[in-house]
Each structure stands twice: as structure tokens, then as C-alpha cells.
mmCIF file of C-alpha atoms in Angstrom:
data_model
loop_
_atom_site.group_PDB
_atom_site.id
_atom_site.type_symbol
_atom_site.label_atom_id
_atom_site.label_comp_id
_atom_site.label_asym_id
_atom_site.label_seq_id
_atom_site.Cartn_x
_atom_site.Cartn_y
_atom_site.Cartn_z
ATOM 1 C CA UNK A 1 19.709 -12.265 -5.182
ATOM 2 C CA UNK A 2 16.417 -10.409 -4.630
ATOM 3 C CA UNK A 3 17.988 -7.858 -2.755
ATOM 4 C CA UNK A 4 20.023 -6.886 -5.598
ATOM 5 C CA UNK A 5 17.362 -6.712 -7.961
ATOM 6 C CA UNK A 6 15.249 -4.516 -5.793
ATOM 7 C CA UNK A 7 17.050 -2.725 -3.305
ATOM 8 C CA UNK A 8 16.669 0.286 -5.146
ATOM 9 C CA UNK A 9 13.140 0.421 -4.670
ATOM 10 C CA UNK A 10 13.809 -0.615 -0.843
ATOM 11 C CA UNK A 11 16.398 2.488 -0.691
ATOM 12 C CA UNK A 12 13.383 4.783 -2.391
ATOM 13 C CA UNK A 13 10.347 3.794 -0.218
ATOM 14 C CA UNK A 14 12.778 4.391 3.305
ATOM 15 C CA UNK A 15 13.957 7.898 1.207
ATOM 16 C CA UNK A 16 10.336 8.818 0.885
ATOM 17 C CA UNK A 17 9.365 7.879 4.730
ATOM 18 C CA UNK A 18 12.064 10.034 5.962
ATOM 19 C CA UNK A 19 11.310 12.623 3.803
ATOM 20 C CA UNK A 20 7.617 12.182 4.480
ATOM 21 C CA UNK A 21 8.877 12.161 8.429
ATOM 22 C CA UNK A 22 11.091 15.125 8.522
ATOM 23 C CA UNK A 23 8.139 17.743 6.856
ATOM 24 C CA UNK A 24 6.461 20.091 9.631
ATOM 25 C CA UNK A 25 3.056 19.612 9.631
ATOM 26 C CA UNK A 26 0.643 21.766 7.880
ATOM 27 C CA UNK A 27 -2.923 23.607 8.771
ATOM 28 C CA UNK A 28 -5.200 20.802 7.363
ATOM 29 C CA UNK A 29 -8.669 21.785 5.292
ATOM 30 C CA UNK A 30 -10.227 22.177 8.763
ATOM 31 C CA UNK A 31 -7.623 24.765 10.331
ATOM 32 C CA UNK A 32 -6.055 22.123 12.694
ATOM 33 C CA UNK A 33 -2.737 21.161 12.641
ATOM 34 C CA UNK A 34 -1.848 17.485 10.958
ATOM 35 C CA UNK A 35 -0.432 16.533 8.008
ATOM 36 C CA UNK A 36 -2.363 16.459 4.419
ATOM 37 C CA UNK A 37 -2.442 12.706 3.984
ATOM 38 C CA UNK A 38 -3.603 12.181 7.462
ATOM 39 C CA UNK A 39 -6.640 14.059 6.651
ATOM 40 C CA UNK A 40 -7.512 13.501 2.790
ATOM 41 C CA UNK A 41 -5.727 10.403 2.183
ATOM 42 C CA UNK A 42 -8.371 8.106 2.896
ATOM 43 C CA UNK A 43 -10.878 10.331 0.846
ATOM 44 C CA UNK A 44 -8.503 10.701 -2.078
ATOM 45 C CA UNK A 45 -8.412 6.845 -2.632
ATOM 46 C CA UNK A 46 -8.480 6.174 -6.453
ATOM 47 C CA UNK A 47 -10.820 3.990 -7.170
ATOM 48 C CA UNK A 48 -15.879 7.133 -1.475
ATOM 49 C CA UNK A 49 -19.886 8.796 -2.702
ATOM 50 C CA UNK A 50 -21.541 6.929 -6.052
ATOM 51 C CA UNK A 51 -23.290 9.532 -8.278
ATOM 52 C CA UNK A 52 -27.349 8.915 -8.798
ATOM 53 C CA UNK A 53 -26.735 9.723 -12.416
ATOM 54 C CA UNK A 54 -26.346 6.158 -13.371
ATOM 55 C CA UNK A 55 -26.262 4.915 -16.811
ATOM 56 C CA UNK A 56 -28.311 1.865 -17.366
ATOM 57 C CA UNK A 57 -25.513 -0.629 -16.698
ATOM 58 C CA UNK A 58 -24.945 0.716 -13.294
ATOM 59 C CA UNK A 59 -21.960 2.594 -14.375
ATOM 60 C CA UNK A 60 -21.606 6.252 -14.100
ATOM 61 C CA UNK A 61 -20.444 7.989 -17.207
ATOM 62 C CA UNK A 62 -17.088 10.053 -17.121
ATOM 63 C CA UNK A 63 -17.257 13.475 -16.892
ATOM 64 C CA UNK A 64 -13.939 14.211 -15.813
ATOM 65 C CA UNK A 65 -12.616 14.880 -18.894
ATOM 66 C CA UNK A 66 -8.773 15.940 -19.577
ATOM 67 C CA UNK A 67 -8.334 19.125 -19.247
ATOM 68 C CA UNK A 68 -6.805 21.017 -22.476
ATOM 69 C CA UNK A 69 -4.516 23.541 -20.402
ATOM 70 C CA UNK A 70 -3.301 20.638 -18.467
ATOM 71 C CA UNK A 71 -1.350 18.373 -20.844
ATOM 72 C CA UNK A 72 0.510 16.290 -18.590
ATOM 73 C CA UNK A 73 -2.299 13.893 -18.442
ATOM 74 C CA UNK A 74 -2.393 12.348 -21.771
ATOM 75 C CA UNK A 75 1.179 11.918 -21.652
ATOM 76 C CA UNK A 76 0.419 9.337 -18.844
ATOM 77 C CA UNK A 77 -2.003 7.974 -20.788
ATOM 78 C CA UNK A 78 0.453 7.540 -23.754
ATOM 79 C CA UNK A 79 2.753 5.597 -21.820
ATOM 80 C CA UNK A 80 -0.214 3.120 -20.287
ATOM 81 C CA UNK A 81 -0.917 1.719 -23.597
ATOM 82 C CA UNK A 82 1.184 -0.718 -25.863
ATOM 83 C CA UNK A 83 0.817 -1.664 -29.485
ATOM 84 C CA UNK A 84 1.475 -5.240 -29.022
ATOM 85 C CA UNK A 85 0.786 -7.322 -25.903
ATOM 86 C CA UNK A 86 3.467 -9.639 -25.266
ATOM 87 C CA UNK A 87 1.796 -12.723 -24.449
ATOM 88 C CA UNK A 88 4.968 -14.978 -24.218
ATOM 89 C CA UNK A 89 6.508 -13.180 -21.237
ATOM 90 C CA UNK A 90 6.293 -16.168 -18.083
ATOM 91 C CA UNK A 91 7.235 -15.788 -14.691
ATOM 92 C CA UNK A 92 9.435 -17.567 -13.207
ATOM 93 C CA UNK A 93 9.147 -19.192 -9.733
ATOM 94 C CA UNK A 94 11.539 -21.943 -10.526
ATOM 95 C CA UNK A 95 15.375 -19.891 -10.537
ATOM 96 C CA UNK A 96 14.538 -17.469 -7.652
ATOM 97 C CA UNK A 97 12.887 -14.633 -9.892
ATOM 98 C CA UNK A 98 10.175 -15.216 -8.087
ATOM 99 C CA UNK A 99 8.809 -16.619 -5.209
ATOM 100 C CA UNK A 100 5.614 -18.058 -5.194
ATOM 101 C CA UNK A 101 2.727 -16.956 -2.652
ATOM 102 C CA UNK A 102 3.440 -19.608 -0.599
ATOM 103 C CA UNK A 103 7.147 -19.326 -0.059
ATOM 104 C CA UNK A 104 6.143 -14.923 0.387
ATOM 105 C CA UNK A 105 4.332 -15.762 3.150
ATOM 106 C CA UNK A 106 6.797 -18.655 4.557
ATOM 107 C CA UNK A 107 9.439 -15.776 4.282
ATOM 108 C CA UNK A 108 7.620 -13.334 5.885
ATOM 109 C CA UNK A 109 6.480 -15.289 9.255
ATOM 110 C CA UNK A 110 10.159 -16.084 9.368
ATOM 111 C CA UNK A 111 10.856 -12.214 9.365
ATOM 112 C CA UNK A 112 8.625 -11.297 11.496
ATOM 113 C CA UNK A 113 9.188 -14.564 13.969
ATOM 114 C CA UNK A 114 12.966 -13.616 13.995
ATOM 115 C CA UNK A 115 11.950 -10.420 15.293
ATOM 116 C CA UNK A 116 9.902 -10.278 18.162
ATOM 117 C CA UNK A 117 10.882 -7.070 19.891
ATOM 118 C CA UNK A 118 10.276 -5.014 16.687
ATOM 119 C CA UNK A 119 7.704 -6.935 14.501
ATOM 120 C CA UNK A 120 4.415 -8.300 14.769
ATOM 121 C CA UNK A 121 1.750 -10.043 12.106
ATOM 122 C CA UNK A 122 -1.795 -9.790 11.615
ATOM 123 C CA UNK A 123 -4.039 -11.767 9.415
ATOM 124 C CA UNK A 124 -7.777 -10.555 9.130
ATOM 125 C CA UNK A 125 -10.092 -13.039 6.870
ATOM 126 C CA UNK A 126 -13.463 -10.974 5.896
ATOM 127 C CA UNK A 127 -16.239 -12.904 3.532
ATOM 128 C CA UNK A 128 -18.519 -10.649 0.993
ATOM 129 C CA UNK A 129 -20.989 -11.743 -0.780
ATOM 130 C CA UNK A 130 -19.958 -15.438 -0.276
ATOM 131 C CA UNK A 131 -16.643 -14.756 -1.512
ATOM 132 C CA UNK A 132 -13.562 -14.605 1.074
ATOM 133 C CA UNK A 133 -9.924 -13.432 1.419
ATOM 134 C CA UNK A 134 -7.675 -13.047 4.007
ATOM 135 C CA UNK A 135 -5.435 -9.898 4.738
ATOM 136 C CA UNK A 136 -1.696 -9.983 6.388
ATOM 137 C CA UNK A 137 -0.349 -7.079 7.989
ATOM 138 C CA UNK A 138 3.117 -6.749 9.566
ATOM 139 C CA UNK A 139 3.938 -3.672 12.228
ATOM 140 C CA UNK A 140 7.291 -2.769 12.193
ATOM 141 C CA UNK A 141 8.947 -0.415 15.069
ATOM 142 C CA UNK A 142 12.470 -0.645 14.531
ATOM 143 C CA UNK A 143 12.392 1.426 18.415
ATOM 144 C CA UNK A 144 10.820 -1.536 19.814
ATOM 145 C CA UNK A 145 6.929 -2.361 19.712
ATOM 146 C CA UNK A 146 5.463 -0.071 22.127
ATOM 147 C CA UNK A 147 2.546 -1.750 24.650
ATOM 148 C CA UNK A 148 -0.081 0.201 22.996
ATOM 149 C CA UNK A 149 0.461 -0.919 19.832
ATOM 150 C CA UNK A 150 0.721 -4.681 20.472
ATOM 151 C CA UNK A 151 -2.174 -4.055 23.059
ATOM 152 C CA UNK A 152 -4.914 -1.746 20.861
ATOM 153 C CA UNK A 153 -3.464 -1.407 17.603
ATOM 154 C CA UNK A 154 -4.126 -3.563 14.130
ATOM 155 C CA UNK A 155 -6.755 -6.029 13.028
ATOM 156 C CA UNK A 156 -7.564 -8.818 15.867
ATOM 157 C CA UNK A 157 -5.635 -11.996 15.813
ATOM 158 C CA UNK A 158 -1.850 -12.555 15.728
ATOM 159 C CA UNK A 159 0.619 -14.727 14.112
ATOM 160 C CA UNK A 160 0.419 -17.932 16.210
ATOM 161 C CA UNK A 161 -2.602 -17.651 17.856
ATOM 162 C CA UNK A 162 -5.830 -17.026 15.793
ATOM 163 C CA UNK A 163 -7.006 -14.557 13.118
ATOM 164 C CA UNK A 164 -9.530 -11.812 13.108
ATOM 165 C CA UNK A 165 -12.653 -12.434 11.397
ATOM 166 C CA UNK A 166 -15.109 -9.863 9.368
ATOM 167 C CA UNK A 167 -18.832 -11.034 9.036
ATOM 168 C CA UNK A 168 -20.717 -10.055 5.766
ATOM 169 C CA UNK A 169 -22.596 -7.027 8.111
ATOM 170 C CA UNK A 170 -18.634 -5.619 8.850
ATOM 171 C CA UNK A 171 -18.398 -6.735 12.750
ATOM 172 C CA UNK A 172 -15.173 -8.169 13.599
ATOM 173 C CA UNK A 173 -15.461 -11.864 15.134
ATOM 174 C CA UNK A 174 -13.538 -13.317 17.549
ATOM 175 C CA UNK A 175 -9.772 -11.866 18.721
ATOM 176 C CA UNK A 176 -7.338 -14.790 19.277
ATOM 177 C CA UNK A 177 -3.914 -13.429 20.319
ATOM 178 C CA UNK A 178 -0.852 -15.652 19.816
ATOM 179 C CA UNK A 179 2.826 -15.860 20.698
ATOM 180 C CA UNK A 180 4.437 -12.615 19.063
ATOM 181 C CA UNK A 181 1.824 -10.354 20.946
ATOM 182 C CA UNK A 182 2.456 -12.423 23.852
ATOM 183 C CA UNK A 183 6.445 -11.943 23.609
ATOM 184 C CA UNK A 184 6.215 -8.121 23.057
ATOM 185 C CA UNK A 185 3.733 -7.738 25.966
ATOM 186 C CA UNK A 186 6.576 -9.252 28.138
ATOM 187 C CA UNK A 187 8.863 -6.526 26.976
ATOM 188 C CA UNK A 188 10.558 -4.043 29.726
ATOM 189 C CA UNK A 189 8.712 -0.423 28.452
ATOM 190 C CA UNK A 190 11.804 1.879 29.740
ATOM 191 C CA UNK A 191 11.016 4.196 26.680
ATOM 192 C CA UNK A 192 9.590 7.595 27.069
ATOM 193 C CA UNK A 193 6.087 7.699 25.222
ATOM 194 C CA UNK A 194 5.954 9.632 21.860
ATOM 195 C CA UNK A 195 3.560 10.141 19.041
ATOM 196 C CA UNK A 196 4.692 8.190 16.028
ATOM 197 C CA UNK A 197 4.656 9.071 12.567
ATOM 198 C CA UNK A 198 2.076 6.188 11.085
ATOM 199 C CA UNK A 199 2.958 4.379 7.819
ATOM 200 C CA UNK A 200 0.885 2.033 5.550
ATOM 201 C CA UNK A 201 2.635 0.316 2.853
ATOM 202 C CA UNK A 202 0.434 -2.064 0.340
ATOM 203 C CA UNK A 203 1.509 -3.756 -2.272
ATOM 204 C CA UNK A 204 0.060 -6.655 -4.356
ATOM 205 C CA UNK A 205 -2.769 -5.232 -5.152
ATOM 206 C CA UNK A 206 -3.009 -6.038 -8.715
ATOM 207 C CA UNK A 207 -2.240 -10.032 -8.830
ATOM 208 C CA UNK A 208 0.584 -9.740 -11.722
ATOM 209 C CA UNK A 209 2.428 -7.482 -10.297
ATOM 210 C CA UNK A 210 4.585 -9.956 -8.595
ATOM 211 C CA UNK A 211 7.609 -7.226 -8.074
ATOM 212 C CA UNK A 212 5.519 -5.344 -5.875
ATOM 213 C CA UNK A 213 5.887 -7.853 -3.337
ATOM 214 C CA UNK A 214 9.183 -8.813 -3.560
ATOM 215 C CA UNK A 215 9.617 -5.220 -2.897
ATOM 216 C CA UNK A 216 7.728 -5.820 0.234
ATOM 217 C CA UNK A 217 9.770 -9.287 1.390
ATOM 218 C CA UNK A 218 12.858 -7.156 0.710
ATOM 219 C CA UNK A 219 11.556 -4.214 2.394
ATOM 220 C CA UNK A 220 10.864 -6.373 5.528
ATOM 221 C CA UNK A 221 14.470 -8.269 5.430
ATOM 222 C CA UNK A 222 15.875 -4.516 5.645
ATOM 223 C CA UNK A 223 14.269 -3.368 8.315
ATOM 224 C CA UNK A 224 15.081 -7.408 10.666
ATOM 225 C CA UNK A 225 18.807 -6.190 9.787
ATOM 226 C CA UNK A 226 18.524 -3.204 12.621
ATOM 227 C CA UNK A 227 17.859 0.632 12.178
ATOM 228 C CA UNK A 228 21.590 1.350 10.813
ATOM 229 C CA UNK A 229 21.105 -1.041 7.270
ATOM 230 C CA UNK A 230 17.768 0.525 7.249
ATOM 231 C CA UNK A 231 19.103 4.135 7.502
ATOM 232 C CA UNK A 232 22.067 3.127 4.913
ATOM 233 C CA UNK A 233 20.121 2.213 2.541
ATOM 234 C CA UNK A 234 17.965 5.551 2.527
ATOM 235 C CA UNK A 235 21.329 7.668 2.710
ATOM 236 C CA UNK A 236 24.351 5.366 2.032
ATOM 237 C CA UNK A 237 26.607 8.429 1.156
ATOM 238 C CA UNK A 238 25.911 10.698 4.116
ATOM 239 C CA UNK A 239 26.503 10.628 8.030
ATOM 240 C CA UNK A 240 24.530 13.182 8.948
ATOM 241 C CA UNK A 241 21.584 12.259 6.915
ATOM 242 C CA UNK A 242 22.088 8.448 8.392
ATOM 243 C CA UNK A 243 21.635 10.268 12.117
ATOM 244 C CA UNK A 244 18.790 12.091 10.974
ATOM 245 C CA UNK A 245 16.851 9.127 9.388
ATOM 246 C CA UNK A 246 17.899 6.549 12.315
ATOM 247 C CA UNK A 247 15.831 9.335 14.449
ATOM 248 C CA UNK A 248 13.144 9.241 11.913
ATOM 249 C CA UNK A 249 12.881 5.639 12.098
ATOM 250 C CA UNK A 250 12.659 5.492 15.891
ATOM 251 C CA UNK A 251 10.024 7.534 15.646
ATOM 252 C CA UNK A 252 7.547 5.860 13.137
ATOM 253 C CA UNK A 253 5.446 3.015 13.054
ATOM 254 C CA UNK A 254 4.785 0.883 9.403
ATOM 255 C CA UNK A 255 2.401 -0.993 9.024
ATOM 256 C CA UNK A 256 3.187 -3.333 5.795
ATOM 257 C CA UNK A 257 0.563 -5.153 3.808
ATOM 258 C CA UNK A 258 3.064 -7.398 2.155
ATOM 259 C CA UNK A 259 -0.037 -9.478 -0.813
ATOM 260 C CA UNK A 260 -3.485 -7.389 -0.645
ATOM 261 C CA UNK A 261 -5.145 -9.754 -3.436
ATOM 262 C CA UNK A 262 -3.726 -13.498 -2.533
ATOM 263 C CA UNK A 263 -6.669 -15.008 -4.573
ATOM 264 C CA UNK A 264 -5.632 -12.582 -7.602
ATOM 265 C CA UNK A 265 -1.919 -13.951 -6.833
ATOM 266 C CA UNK A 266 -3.208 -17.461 -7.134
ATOM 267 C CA UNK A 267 -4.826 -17.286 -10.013
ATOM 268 C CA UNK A 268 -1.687 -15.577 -11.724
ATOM 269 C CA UNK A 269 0.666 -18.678 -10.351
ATOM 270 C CA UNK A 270 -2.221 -21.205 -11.792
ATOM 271 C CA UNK A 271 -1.184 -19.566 -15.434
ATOM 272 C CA UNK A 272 -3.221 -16.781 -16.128
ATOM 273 C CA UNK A 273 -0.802 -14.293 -15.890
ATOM 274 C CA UNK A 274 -1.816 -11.234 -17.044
ATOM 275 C CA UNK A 275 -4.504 -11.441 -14.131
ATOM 276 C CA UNK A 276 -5.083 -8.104 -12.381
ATOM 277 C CA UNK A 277 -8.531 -8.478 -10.542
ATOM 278 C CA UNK A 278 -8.991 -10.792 -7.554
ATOM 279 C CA UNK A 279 -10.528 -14.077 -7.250
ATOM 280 C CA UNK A 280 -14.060 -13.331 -8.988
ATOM 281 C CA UNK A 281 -13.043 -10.975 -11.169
ATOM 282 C CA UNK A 282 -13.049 -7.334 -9.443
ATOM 283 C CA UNK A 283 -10.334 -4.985 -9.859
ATOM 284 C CA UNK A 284 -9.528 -4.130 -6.325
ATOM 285 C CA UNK A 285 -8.342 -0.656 -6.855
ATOM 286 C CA UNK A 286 -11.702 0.233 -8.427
ATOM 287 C CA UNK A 287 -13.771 -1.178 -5.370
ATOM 288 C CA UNK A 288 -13.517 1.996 -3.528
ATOM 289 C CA UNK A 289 -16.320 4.341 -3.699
ATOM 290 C CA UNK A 290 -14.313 7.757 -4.603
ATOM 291 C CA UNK A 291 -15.973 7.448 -7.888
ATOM 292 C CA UNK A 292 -16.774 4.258 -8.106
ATOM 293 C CA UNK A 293 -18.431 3.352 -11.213
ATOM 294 C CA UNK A 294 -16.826 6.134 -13.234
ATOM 295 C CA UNK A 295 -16.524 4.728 -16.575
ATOM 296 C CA UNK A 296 -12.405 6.661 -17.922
ATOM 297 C CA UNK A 297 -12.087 6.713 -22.121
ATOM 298 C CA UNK A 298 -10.180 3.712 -22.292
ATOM 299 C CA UNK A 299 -12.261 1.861 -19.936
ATOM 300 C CA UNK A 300 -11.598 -2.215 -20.270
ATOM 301 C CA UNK A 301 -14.269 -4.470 -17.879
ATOM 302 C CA UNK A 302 -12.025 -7.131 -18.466
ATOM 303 C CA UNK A 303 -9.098 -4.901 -16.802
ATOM 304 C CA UNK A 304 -11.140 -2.620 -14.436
ATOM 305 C CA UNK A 305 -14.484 -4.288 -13.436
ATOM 306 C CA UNK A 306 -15.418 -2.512 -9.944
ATOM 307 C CA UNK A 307 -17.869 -5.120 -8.183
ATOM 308 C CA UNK A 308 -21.619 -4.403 -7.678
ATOM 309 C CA UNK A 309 -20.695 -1.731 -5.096
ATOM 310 C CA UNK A 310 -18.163 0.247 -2.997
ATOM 311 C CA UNK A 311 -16.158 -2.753 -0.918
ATOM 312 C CA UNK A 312 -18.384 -5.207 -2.247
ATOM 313 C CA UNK A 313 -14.857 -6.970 -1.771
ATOM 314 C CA UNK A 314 -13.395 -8.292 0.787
ATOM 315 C CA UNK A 315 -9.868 -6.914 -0.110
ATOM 316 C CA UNK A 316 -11.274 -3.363 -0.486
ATOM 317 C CA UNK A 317 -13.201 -3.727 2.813
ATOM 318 C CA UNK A 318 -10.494 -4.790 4.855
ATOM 319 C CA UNK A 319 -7.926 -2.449 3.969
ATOM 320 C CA UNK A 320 -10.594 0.428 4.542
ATOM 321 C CA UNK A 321 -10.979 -1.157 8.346
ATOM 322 C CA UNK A 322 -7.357 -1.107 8.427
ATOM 323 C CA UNK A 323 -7.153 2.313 6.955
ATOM 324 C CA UNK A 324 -10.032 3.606 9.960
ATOM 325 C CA UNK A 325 -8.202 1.667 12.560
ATOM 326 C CA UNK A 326 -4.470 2.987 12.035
ATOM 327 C CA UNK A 327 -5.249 6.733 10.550
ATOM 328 C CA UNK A 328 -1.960 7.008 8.847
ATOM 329 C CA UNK A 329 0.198 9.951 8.373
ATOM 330 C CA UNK A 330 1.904 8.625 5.047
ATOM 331 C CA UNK A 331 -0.122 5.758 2.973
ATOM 332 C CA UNK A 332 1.991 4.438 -0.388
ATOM 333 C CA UNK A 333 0.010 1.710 -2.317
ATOM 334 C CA UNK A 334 3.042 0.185 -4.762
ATOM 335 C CA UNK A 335 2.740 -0.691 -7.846
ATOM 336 C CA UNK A 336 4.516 -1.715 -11.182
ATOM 337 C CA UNK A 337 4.128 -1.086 -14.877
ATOM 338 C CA UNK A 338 5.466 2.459 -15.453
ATOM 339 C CA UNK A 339 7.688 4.822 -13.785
ATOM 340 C CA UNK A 340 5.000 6.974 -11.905
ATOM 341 C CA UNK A 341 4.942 8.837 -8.240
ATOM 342 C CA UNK A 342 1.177 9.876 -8.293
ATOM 343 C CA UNK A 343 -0.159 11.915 -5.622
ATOM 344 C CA UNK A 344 -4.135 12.388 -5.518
ATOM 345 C CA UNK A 345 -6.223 12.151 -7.310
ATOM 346 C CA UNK A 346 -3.818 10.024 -9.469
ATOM 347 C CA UNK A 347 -7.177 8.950 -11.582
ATOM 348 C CA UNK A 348 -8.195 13.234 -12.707
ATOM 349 C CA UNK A 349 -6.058 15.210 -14.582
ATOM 350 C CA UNK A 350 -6.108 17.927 -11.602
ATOM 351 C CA UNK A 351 -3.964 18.089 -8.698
ATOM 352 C CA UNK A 352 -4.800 19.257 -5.022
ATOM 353 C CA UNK A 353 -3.462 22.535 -4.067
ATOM 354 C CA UNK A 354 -2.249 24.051 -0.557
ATOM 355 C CA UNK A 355 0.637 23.996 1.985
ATOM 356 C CA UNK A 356 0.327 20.127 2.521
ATOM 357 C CA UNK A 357 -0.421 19.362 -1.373
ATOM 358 C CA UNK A 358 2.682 21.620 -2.139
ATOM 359 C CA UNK A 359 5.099 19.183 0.205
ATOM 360 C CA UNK A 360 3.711 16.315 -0.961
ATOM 361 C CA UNK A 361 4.691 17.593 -4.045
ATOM 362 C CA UNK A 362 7.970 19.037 -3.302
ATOM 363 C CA UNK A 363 8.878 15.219 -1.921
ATOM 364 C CA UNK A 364 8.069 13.714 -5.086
ATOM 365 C CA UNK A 365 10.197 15.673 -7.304
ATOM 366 C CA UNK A 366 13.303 15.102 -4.569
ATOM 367 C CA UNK A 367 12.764 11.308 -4.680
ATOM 368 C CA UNK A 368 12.691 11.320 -8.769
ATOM 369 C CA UNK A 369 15.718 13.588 -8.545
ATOM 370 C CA UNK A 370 17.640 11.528 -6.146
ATOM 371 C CA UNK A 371 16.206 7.829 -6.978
ATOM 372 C CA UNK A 372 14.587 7.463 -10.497
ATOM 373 C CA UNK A 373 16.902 10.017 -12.685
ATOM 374 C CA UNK A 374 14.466 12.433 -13.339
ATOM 375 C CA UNK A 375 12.587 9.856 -15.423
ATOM 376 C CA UNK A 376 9.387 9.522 -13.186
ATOM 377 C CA UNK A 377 6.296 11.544 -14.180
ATOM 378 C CA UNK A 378 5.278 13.427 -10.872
ATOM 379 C CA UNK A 379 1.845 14.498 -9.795
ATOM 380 C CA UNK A 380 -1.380 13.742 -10.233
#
């Protein structure tokens, strides 16, 4: 089933929370104590200022060139390209390969209603530009949902009551709550108030990367089994590790984006399945203004076409408001096509350097160690 086709890429993304969770924090840029993402991975997006040395089409030039002591980049770039497209490859979301986006999000609600006390789900709808989308998020807290969280925390609206809506000047309309929010509000808080570790997960990004998301469903159907499976699968082998990750999990919240671009998804189900951009033709990981504009050597409009402006789109915009609104510790955006575990800026050939850089680091060789065989490249 699809838990045996992807649990190992469930059993890597709980090994690199718990990993992420059990690292001391580090002196941040500004001398305070926090940990590096928290501080610079919002800024480090690939894909926030745009230069004033346009070119004529709008588009900066690239002058981030590879470095020629640093030869780790090109290798990347070697294994991005193919000589021959294979144009006869076809999903399928007939036999169970695949579900389609409609049975994803069936699935999910069914997760997440199955699991009141430690899951709860979001959709935000924002229009740009005349063009709309819609964004689900799912909290997880495998310790229970804490009030704060189901009172303050996430985008307005809740699964079975209303959504949250973003006008085209950013204000959020409207804040419907329904019967999950309701359920968890009625819980008994007999728990002792901590600070939580915050996680964002995202997948889906890229509409043919259909994997991604079943990585996601799966990811979800783990954690509705209890904090034990969940701690199993990160350390099936060990008893003490188990104990230490069960604590781990306790104390973090996720916060799981299961399909960023649904219209993308759509358009890949309708038959065009190579389709990467969303639903008018903006690559969604290029909508970001960290560079936006910056044309790489290889650059392909047809591949990586990044709107008029920084969150021109709505799928850009919205997971920026959620990215403001939670401030997360740990943010992994997952996605298929090569064995990779980037760490900014995963678009330059250069690397960040300090204490909280060096973890990051340090975590990324132990996961392709213990979960990818030392195949992975690591780094930026």
C-alpha cells in the first residue's frame, strides 16, 4: 500500500524533526538565543528585495555565478538535466499509485476528523490579481492541542465551519470557526504549559510532484496512529532513542501543508503532466522575492516563470502569512526529482556559515548517513 512505498520518507522527515528538536539552540545573527532557521529561514527562501538593475524584460540578470573553488555546484546541476525527456511516463490514479486531489483531501479531513484531541485543519482561500487558490493546513500535537493554539494560532477558519479569506490588499476576511476547534476548546488543559518546538512541512508545491503528497497523507496517517508508531518509525531499532523522540514529539507542534498548488495539481490530473507552475502559469517557488527575477544559466520560462512580482500569487502569499503567523523553528518544503537535502541558499553555490549553519549541516549528513545511504548530495 502507500505506506509501503513511502514510509521511508515518513521514517526520514520524523528522523530529521527529532534531530532538528534535540540541537541546543545557538546565538542567532543578532546575539540572542534561538535557533538558525527561526531567524533566517524565512529570509533564505529560494525563490525577499528585487534588484533595480532590471533588464528590459523585467528580469534581473544572474550574477551569482558558480564559483570555481566550489565544485559541488555543477555536480547538482549535472544531475538536474536529462538527455531525453520521457514523455510516455502516466500517472496512475486508477490502481492506488496515486490518489487524485480529491480523494488527498477526502483522506485527509478523515485524518484529521478521526483525531480531534491532536489535529486540527485550516483552509485559507486568498485571490491575486483575479486569480484564486485555497491553502489547507493541518496542526498536529501528538501531546494534545493546547488552548492557545486552537484559540490564536493558524490561518482563520476551521474544518467544518468556514474558511479564512485574503483580499487582493492582504487583510484577512471573515473567521468562521467550526467543529474541530470547537471539540479541542472543550478539552480538560491538565498539562503544564511549555514552549514548543514549531514545524512547517509543505509539500506539493510543484503540481507533478504527486509523491510529495502522498508523503504528506502518509505522514499524517503516522502521526493518527499515536506518538509510539510515530517514534518507531524514526528509531525502529532503538529503545532509548524511541524515549527520547516520544519526548521530542510531545514537545513540538507541525504544522503540515499537505497540496500548496491544488490548481497546479489539477491541471496535472486534466493530462498535462509534466506541469510544475500553478494555475496561470507561475512557478510558485520562484514567487518569492529573495531574488526574484534572477534569471540562473539554464533558465526555462516555460519551467520557472516567477509572476509579475514577489507573491503576485496567491500560493506564495499565503504561505508567507502562514510563515509570519507561526515563526517556525524547523521549515522543510519537500520535494521530488533527485536525491537532495539542501540547506540555504539551495539556489547559490555558497553555503551559510556559523554555529547554527554548522548543525544544520551536521543534521543533514546524519540523515543521508542513516536514511538515504550516503547517496544524497548535502548542502547548499
Amino acid at each position: 500500500g502507500a505506506m509501503g512505498r513511502t514510509g521511508v520518507c515518513v521514517a526520514f522527515l520524523l528522523l530529521a524533526v527529532v534531530s532538528c528538536a534535540c540541537v541546543p539552540p545557538v546565538a542567532g545573527a543578532d546575539g540572542n538565543h534561538g535557533s538558525y532557521e527561526q531567524t533566517d529561514s524565512f529570509q533564505t527562501r529560494s525563490a525577499l528585495g528585487r534588484s533595480d538593475a532590471a533588464s528590459d524584460d523585467g528580469f534581473r540578470t544572474h550574477t551569482n555565478s558558480v564559483s570555481t573553488n566550489d565544485d559541488r555546484a555543477p555536480g547538482v546541476r549535472a544531475l538536474l538535466k536529462t538527455t531525453k525527456q520521457n514523455t510516455k511516463a502516466r500517472p496512475d490514479f486508477n490502481e492506488g499509485v496515486y490518489r487524485t486531489k480529491g480523494d488527498v483531501f477526502d483522506e485527509v479531513k478523515a485524518i484529521v476528523s478521526a483525531n480531534p484531541h491532536t489535529m486540527r485543519l485550516d483552509t485559507v482561500q486568498s485571490t491575486r490579481g483575479g486569480y484564486s487558490s485555497e491553502l489547507v493546513v493541518v496542526t498536529v500535537e501528538l501531546g494534545g492541542l493546547s488552548e492557545d493554539d486552537a484559540d490564536e494560532q493558524g490561518p482563520p477558519g476551521r474544518e467544518g465551519g468556514g474558511v479564512g479569506v485574503h483580499n487582493e490588499a492582504g487583510a484577512r476576511v471573515g473567521d468562521a470557526r467550526g467543529s474541530n476547534a470547537e471539540r479541542s476548546n472543550n478539552l480538560p488543559n491538565t498539562k503544564k504549559k511549555i514552549e514548543k518546538t514549531r514545524v512547517l512541512y509543505n509539500y506539493g508545491e510543484h503540481g507533478r510532484e504527486l509523491i510529495t503528497v502522498e508523503v504528506a497523507v502518509d505522514l499524517l496517517r503516522a502521526f493518527a496512529l499515536g506518538l509510539e508508531h510515530a517514534a518507531h518509525l524514526a528509531h525502529p531499532d532503538s529503545s532509548r532513542s524511541v524515549g527520547q523522540t516520544v519526548k521530542a514529539l510531545v514537545a513540538t507542534v507541525f504544522k503540515i501543508v499537505p497540496m500548496e498548488n491544488v490548481n497546479g495539481r489539477e491541471l496535472v490530473e486534466k493530462g498535462d503532466f509534466c506541469e510544475r507552475k500553478n494555475g496561470r502559469g507561475v512557478d510558485c517557488n520562484r514567487n518569492w522575492e529573495v531574488d526574484w527575477g534572477v534569471k540562473a544559466p539554464d533558465y526555462d520560462p516555460s519551467e520557472e516563470y516567477p509572476g509579475t512580482g514577489p507573491f503576485s500569487e496567491p500560493e506564495a502569499f499565503m504561505m508567507r502569512a502562514l510563515l509570519e503567523e507561526f515563526n517556525p523553528h524547523v521549515w522543510v518544503n519537500v520535494h521530488s526529482g533527485m536525491e537532495a537535502l539542501f540547506m540555504p541558499f539551495d539556489h547559490k553555490p555558497v553555503e551559510p556559515v556559523g554555529e547554527g549553519a554548522d548543525a544544520m549541516r551536521q543534521i543533514l549528513h546524519k540523515i543521508n548517513t542513516q536514511s538515504c545511504g550516503d547517496r544524497c548530495v548535502v548542502g547548499g
